[in-house]
Coordinates of C-alpha atoms (C1' of nucleotides) in Angstrom, one line a residue:
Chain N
X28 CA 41.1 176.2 182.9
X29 CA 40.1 172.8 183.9
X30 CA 40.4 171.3 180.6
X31 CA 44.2 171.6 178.4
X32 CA 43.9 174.0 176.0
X33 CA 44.5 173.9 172.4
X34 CA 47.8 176.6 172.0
X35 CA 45.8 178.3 169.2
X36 CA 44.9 181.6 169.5
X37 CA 41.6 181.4 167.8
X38 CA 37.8 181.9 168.6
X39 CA 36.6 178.7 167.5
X40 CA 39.5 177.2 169.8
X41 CA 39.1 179.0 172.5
X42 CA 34.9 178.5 172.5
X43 CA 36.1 174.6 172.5
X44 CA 38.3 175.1 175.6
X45 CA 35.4 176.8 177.4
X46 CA 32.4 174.3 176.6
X47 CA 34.3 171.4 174.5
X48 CA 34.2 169.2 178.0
X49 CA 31.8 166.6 178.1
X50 CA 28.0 167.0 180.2
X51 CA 28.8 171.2 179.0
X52 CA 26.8 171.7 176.1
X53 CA 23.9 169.6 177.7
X54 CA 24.2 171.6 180.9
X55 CA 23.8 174.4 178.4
X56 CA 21.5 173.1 176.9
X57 CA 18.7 172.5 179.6
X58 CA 19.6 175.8 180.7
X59 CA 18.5 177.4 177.7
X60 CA 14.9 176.3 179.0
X61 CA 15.2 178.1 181.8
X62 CA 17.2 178.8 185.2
X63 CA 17.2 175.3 186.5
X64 CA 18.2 173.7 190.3
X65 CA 21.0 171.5 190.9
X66 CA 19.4 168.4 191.7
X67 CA 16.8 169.4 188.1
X68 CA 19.6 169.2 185.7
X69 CA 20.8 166.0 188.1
X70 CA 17.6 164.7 186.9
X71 CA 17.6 166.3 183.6
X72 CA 20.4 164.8 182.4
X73 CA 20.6 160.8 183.1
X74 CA 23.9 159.5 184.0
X75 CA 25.8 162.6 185.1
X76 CA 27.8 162.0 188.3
X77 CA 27.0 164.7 190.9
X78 CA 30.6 165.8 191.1
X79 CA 31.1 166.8 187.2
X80 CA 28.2 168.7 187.7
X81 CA 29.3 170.5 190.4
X82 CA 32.7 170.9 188.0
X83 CA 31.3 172.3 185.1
X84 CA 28.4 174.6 186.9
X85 CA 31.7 176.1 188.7
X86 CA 33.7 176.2 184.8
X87 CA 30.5 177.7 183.4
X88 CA 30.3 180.4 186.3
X89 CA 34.1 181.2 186.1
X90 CA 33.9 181.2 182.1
X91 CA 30.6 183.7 182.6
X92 CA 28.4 182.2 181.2
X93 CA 26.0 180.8 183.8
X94 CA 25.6 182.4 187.2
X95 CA 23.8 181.8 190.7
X96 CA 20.9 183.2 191.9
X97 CA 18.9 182.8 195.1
X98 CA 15.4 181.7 194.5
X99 CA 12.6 184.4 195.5
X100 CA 11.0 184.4 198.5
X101 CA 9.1 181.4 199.4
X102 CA 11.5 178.8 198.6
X103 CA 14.8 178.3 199.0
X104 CA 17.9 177.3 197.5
X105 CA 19.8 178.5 194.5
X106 CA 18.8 178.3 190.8
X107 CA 21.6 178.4 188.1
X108 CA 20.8 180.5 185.0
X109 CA 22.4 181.5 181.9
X110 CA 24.3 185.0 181.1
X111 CA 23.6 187.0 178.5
X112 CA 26.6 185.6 177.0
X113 CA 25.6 182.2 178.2
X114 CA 22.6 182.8 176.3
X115 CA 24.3 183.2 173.1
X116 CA 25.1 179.9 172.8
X117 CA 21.5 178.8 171.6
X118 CA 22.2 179.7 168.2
X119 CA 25.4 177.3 168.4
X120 CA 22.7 174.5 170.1
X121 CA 20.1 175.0 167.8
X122 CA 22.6 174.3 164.9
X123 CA 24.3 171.1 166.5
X124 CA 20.5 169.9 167.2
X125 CA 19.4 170.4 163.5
X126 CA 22.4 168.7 162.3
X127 CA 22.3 165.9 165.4
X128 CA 18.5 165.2 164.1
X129 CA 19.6 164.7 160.3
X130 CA 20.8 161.1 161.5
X131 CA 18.3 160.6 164.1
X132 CA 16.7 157.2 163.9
X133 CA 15.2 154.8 166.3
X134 CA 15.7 155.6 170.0
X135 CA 18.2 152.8 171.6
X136 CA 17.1 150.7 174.1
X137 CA 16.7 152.6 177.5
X138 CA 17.5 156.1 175.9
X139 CA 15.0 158.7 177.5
X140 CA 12.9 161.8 176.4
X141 CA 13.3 165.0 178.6
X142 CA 11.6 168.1 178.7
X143 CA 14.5 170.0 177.5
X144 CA 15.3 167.9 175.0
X145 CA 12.1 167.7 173.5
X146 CA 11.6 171.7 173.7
X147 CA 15.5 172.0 172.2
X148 CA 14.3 170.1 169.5
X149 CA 11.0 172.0 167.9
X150 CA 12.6 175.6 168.5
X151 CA 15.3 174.2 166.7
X152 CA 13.5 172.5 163.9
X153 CA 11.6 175.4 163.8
X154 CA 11.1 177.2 160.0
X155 CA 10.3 180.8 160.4
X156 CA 10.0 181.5 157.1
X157 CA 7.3 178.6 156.9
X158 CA 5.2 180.0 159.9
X159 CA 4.8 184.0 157.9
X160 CA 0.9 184.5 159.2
X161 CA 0.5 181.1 161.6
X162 CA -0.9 182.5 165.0
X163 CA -1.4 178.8 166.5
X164 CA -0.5 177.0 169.1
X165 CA 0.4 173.4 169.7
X166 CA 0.4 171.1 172.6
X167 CA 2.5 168.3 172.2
X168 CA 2.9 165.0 175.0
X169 CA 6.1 162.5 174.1
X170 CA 6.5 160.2 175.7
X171 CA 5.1 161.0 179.2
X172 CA 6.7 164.7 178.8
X173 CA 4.4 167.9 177.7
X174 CA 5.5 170.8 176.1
X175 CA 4.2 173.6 174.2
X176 CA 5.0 176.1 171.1
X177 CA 3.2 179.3 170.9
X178 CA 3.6 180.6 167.0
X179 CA 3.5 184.0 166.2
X180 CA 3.6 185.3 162.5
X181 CA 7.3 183.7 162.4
X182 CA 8.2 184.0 165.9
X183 CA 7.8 181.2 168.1
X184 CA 8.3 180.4 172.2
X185 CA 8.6 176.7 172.8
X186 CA 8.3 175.7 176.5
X187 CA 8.1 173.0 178.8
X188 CA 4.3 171.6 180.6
X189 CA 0.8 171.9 179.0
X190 CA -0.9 175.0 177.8
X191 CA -4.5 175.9 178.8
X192 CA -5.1 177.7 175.3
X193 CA -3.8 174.9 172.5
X194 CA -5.6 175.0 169.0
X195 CA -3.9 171.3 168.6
X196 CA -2.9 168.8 171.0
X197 CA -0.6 166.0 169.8
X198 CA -0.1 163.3 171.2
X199 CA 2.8 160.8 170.1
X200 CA 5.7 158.6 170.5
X201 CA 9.3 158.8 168.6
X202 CA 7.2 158.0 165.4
X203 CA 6.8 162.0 165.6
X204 CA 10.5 162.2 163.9
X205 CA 9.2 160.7 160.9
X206 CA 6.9 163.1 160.6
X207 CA 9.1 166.2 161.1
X208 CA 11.7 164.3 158.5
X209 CA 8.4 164.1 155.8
X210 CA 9.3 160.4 155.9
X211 CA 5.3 160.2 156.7
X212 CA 2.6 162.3 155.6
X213 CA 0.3 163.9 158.1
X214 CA -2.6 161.8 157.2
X215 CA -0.8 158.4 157.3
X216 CA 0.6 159.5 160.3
X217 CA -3.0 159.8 161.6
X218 CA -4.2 156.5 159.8
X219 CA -1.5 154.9 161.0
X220 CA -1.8 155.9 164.8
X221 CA 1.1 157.7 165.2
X222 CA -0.2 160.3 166.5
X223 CA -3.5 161.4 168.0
X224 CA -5.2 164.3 167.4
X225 CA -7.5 167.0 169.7
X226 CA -8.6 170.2 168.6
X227 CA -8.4 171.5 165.3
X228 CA -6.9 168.7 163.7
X229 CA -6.4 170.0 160.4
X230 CA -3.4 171.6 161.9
X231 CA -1.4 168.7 161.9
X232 CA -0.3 169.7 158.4
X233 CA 1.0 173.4 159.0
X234 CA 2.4 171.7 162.6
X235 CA 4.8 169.3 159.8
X236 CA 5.5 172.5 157.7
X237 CA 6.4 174.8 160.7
X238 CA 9.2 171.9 162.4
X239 CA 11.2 170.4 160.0
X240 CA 14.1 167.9 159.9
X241 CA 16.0 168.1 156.5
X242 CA 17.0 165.0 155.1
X243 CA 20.7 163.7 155.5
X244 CA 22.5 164.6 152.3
X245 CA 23.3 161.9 150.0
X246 CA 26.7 161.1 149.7
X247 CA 26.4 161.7 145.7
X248 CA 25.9 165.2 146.4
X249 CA 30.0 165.7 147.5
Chain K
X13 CA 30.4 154.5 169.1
X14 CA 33.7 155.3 171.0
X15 CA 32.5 158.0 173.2
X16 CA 30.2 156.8 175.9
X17 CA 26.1 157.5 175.2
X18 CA 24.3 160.5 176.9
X19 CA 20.9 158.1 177.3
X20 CA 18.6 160.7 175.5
X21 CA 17.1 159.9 172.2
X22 CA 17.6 164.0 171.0
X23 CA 19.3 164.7 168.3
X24 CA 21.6 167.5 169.8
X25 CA 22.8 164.4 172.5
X26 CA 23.4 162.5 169.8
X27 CA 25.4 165.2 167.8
X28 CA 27.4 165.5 171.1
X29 CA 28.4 162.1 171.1
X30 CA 29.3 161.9 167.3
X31 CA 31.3 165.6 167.3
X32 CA 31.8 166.4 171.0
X33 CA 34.8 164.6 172.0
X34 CA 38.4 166.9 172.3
X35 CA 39.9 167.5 169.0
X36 CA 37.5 166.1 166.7
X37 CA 35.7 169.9 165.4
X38 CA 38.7 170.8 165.5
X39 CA 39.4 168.3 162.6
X40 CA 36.3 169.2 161.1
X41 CA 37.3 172.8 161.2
X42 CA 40.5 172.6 159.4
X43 CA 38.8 170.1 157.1
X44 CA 36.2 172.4 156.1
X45 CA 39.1 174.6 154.7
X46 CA 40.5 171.7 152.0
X47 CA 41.2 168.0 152.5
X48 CA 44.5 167.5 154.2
X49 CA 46.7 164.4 154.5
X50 CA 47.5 162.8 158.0
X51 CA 50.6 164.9 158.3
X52 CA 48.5 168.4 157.3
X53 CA 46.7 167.5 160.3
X54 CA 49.0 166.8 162.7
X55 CA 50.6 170.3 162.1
X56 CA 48.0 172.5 161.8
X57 CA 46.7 170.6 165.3
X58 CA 49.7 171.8 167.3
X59 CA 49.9 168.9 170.6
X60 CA 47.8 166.4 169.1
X61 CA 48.9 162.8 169.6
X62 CA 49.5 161.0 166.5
X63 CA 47.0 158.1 168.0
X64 CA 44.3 160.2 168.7
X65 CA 44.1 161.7 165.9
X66 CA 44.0 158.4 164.3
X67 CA 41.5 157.9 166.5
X68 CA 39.3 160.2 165.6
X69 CA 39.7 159.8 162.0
X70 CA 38.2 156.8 162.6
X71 CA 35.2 157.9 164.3
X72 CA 34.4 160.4 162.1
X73 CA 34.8 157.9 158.9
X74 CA 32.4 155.7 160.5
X75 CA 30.0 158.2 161.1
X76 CA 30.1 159.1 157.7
X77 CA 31.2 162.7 158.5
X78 CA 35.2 162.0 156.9
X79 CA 35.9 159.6 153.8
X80 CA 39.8 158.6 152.6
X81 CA 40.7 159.7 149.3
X82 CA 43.3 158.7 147.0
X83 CA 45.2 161.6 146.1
X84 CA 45.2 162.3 142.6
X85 CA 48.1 160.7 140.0
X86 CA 51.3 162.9 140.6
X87 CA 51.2 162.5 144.4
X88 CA 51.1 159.4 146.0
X89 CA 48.9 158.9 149.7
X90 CA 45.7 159.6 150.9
X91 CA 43.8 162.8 152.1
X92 CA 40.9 163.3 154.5
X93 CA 38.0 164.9 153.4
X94 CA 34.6 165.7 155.1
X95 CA 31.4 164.8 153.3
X96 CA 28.1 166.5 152.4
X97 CA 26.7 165.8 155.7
X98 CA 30.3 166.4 157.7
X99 CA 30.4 169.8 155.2
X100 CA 27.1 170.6 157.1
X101 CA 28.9 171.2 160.2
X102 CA 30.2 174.4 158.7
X103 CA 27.3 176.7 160.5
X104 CA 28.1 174.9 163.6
X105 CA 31.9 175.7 163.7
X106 CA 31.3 179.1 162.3
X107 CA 28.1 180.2 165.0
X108 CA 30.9 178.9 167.8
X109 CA 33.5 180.7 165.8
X110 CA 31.8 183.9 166.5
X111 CA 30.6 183.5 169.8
X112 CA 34.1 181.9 170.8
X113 CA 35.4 185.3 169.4
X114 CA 33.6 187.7 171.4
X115 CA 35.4 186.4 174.3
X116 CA 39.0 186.9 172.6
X117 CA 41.3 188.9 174.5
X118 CA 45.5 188.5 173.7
X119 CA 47.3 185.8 172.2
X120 CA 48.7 183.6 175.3
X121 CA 52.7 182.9 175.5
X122 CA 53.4 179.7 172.9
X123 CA 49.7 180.5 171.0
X124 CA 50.1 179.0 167.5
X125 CA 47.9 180.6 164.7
X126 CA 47.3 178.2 161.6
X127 CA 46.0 179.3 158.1
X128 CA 42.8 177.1 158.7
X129 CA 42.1 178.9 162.0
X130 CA 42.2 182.3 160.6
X131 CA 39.9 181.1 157.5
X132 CA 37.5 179.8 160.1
X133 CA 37.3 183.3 161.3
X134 CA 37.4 185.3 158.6
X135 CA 34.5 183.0 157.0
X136 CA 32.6 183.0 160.7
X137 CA 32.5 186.9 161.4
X138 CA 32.0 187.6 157.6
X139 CA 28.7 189.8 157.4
X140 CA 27.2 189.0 153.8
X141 CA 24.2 192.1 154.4
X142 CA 26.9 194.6 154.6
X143 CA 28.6 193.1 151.3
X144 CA 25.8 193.7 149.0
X145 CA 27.2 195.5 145.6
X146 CA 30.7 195.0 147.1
X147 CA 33.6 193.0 145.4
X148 CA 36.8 192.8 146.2
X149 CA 39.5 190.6 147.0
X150 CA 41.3 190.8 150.4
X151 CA 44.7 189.5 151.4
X152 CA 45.8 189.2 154.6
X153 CA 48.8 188.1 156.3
X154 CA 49.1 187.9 160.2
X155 CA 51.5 186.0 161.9
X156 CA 53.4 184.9 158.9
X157 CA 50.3 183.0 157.3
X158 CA 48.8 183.9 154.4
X159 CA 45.1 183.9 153.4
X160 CA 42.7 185.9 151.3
X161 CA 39.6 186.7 150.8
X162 CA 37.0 187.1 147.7
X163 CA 34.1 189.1 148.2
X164 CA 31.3 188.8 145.7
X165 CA 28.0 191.0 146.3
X166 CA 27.0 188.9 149.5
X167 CA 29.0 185.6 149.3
X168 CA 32.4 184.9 150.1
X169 CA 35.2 182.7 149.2
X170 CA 38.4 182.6 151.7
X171 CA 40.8 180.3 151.7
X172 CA 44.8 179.8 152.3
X173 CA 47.7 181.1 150.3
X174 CA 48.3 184.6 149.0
X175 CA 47.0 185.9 145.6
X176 CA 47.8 187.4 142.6
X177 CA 44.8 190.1 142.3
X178 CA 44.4 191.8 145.7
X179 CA 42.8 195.2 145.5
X180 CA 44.0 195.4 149.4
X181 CA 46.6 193.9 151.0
X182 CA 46.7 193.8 155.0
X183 CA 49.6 193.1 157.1
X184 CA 48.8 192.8 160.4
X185 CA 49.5 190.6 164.0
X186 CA 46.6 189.8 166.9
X187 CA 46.2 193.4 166.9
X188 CA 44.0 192.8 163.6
X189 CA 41.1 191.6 166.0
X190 CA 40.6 195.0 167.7
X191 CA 40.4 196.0 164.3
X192 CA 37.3 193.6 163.5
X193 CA 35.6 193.8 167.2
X194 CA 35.1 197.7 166.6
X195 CA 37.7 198.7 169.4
X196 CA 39.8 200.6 167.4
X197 CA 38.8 202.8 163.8
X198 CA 40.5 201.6 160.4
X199 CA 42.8 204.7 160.3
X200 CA 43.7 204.2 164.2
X201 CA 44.8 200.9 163.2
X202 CA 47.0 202.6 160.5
X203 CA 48.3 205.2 162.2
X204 CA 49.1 202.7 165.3
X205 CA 51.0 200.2 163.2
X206 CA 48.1 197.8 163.8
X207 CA 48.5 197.3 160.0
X208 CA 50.1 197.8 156.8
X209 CA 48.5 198.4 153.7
X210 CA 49.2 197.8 150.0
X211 CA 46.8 198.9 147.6
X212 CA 43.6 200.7 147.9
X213 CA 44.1 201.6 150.9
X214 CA 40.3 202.7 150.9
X215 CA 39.1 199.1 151.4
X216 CA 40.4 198.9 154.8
X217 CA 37.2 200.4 155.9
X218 CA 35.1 198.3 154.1
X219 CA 37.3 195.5 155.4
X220 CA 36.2 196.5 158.9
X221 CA 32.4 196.5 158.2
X222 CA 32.7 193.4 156.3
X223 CA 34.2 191.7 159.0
X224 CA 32.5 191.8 162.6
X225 CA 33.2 190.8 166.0
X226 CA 30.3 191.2 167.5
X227 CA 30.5 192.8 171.6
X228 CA 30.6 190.6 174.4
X229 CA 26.9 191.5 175.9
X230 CA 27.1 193.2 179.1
X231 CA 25.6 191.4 182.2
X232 CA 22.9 193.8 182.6
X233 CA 21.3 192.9 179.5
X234 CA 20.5 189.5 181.3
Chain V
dC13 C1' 59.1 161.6 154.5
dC14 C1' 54.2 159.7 155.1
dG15 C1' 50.9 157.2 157.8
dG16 C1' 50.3 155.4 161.3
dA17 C1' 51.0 151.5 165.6
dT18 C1' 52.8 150.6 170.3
dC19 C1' 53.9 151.6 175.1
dC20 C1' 53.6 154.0 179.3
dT21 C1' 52.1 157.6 182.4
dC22 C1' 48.9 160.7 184.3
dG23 C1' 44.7 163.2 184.8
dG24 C1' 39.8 163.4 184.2
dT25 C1' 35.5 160.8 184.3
dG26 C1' 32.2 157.8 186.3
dA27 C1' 30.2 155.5 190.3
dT28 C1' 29.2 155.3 195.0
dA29 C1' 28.9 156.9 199.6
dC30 C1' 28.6 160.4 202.6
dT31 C1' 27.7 165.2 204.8
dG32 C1' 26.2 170.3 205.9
Chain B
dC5 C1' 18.5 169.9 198.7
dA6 C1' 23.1 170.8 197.3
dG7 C1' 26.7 169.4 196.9
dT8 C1' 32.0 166.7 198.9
dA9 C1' 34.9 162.7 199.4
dT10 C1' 36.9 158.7 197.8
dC11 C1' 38.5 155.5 194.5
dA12 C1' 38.8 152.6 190.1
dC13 C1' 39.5 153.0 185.5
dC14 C1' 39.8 154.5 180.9
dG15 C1' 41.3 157.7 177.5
dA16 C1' 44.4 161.7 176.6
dG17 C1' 49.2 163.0 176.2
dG18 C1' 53.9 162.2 175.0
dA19 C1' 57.6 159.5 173.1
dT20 C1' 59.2 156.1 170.3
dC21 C1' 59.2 152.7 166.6
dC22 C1' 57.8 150.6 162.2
dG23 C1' 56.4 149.5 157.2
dG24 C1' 55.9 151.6 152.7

DNA sequence: CCGGATCCTCGGTGATACTG
DNA sequence: CAGTATCACCGAGGATCCGG
């Protein structure tokens, strides 16, 4: 165990010890995308020194939870990829995203948008209770990245890179937060050039019903 | 912000660098059970340093996930207590509660167990479909600490301290989490010594469906 | 006793350069 | 492409001290 442990003998401890260590949960994170290449998270994940990665791909594969895998035929090289129990983390991701987006604001100077990220963020925004008889899908572009969600009657796959099939593409900048928190409405959002619309754009307003970003909780409400 | 910035405008970065530095969930986690004063802290975090934890304190007042209260007349000092939007951090802890869980084996030499860890789990792996037209208080004791649980026809209430209307009384040790992961039946446990009952002694089993550690998943289901 | 502040040491992180 | 190697530095860990 690279990191001290807690002396508890506790799950909730014990899950810290495992993937408490900084760049872990991000690693985890991008994974959750899909199986990924050394030098993709590298790029995936701006700032990380080559040699922590290399640390916490080889905690994560002691800990189980990510493992190695040769790449098929034609090319060459190893991809990592979660476990099954790896995989079980997304519920603890999607939760720390919803709650991490509740106090979301304006990026900071320099801060970038990734793939990952970006598909992180609409599965976990996602309402499935909101999406009971939606068969649509969305193309979204942020920022230079594309990604797409796929909804289903209340299921949904989000994934990175541009659809052939979307009923509405969206394109945007951050200002799309505001429109997940319902700090905009759809049509001032169009009005206002926030985003732009192909397809069928009436859409837009079950897109801002399916992904939503609750609001921070007044502090009154204690 | 203390910790150093990830670079991605995400919300789930940004949780990370609000909540992801050592020790501070597990602050949250003990505060989720009551506000505590500085000392309650310090012993229910068995090797923190007094500084750090001051440290973190801080970081999580400024974030607006902690506040400093006045304790009321009687006592004198102050308490630490999370607010709404801290309190929202209770389905984090608890989804990485459970999934920490799974992956619990035996207590390590020197492991400490502390009434707010074994709330956390009793509240994480707590299964409110299978408690539908059940009530019933529970009170355990394990490793000298005493907690209890109230069960109410799908919601729950645990918290510290032992008392005074128990239909069932368990005393157990670690062994209680075989118990809860499905490893060993309710009247195994009994007739093993796993625990000791007081009461109706019937409720054990619906302790044990109440209660769930889910399996680890096996590799093949990658 | 409570609620910290201060000092010192050591290990992990971050940055860069380099190699199979 | 996929990592090692090296090193500076900062924050964690541990002990002690201080004001109310």
């Amino acid at each position: 165990m690279s990191t001290r442990a807690y002396g508890q003998y506790c799950g909730f401890a014990r899950a810290l010890e495992t993937i408490g260590e900084r760049w872990t949960l991000l690693i985890v994170r991008d994974l959750l995308v899909g199986p990924k290449r050394f030098t993709d998270l590298l790029r995936g994940l701006p700032g990380v020194p080559s040699n922590v990665l290399t640390a916490r791909l080889k905690e994560l594969e002691d800990a189980g939870i990510v493992y190695r895998r040769a790449l098929p035929r034609p090319q060459r090289g190893v991809v990592y990829a979660l476990s099954p129990y790896g995989a079980q983390l997304e519920t603890v991701v999607d939760a720390l995203g919803r709650w991490g987006a509740k106090n979301l604001r304006d990026p900071r100077p320099g801060e970038a948008v990734t793939p990952e990220s970006l598909v992180t963020a609409l599965r976990a925004t996602f309402q499935p209770d909101a999406a009971r008889g939606v068969h649509a899908t969305f193309a979204l572009r942020v920022g230079g990245v594309a990604l797409h969600a796929r909804v289903d009657d209340g299921r949904i796959a989000v994934a990175a890179g541009a659809p052939d099939d979307a009923d509405l593409v969206i394109d945007a900048g951050p200002g799309i937060r505001a429109l997940m928190a319902g700090e905009i409405t759809p049509s001032h959002a169009v009005k206002a050039g926030v985003v732009q619309l192909r397809g069928k754009k009436k859409l837009l307003d079950v897109f801002a019903r399916l992904f939503r970003i609750d609001p921070m909780p007044s502090r009154a409400t204690a």
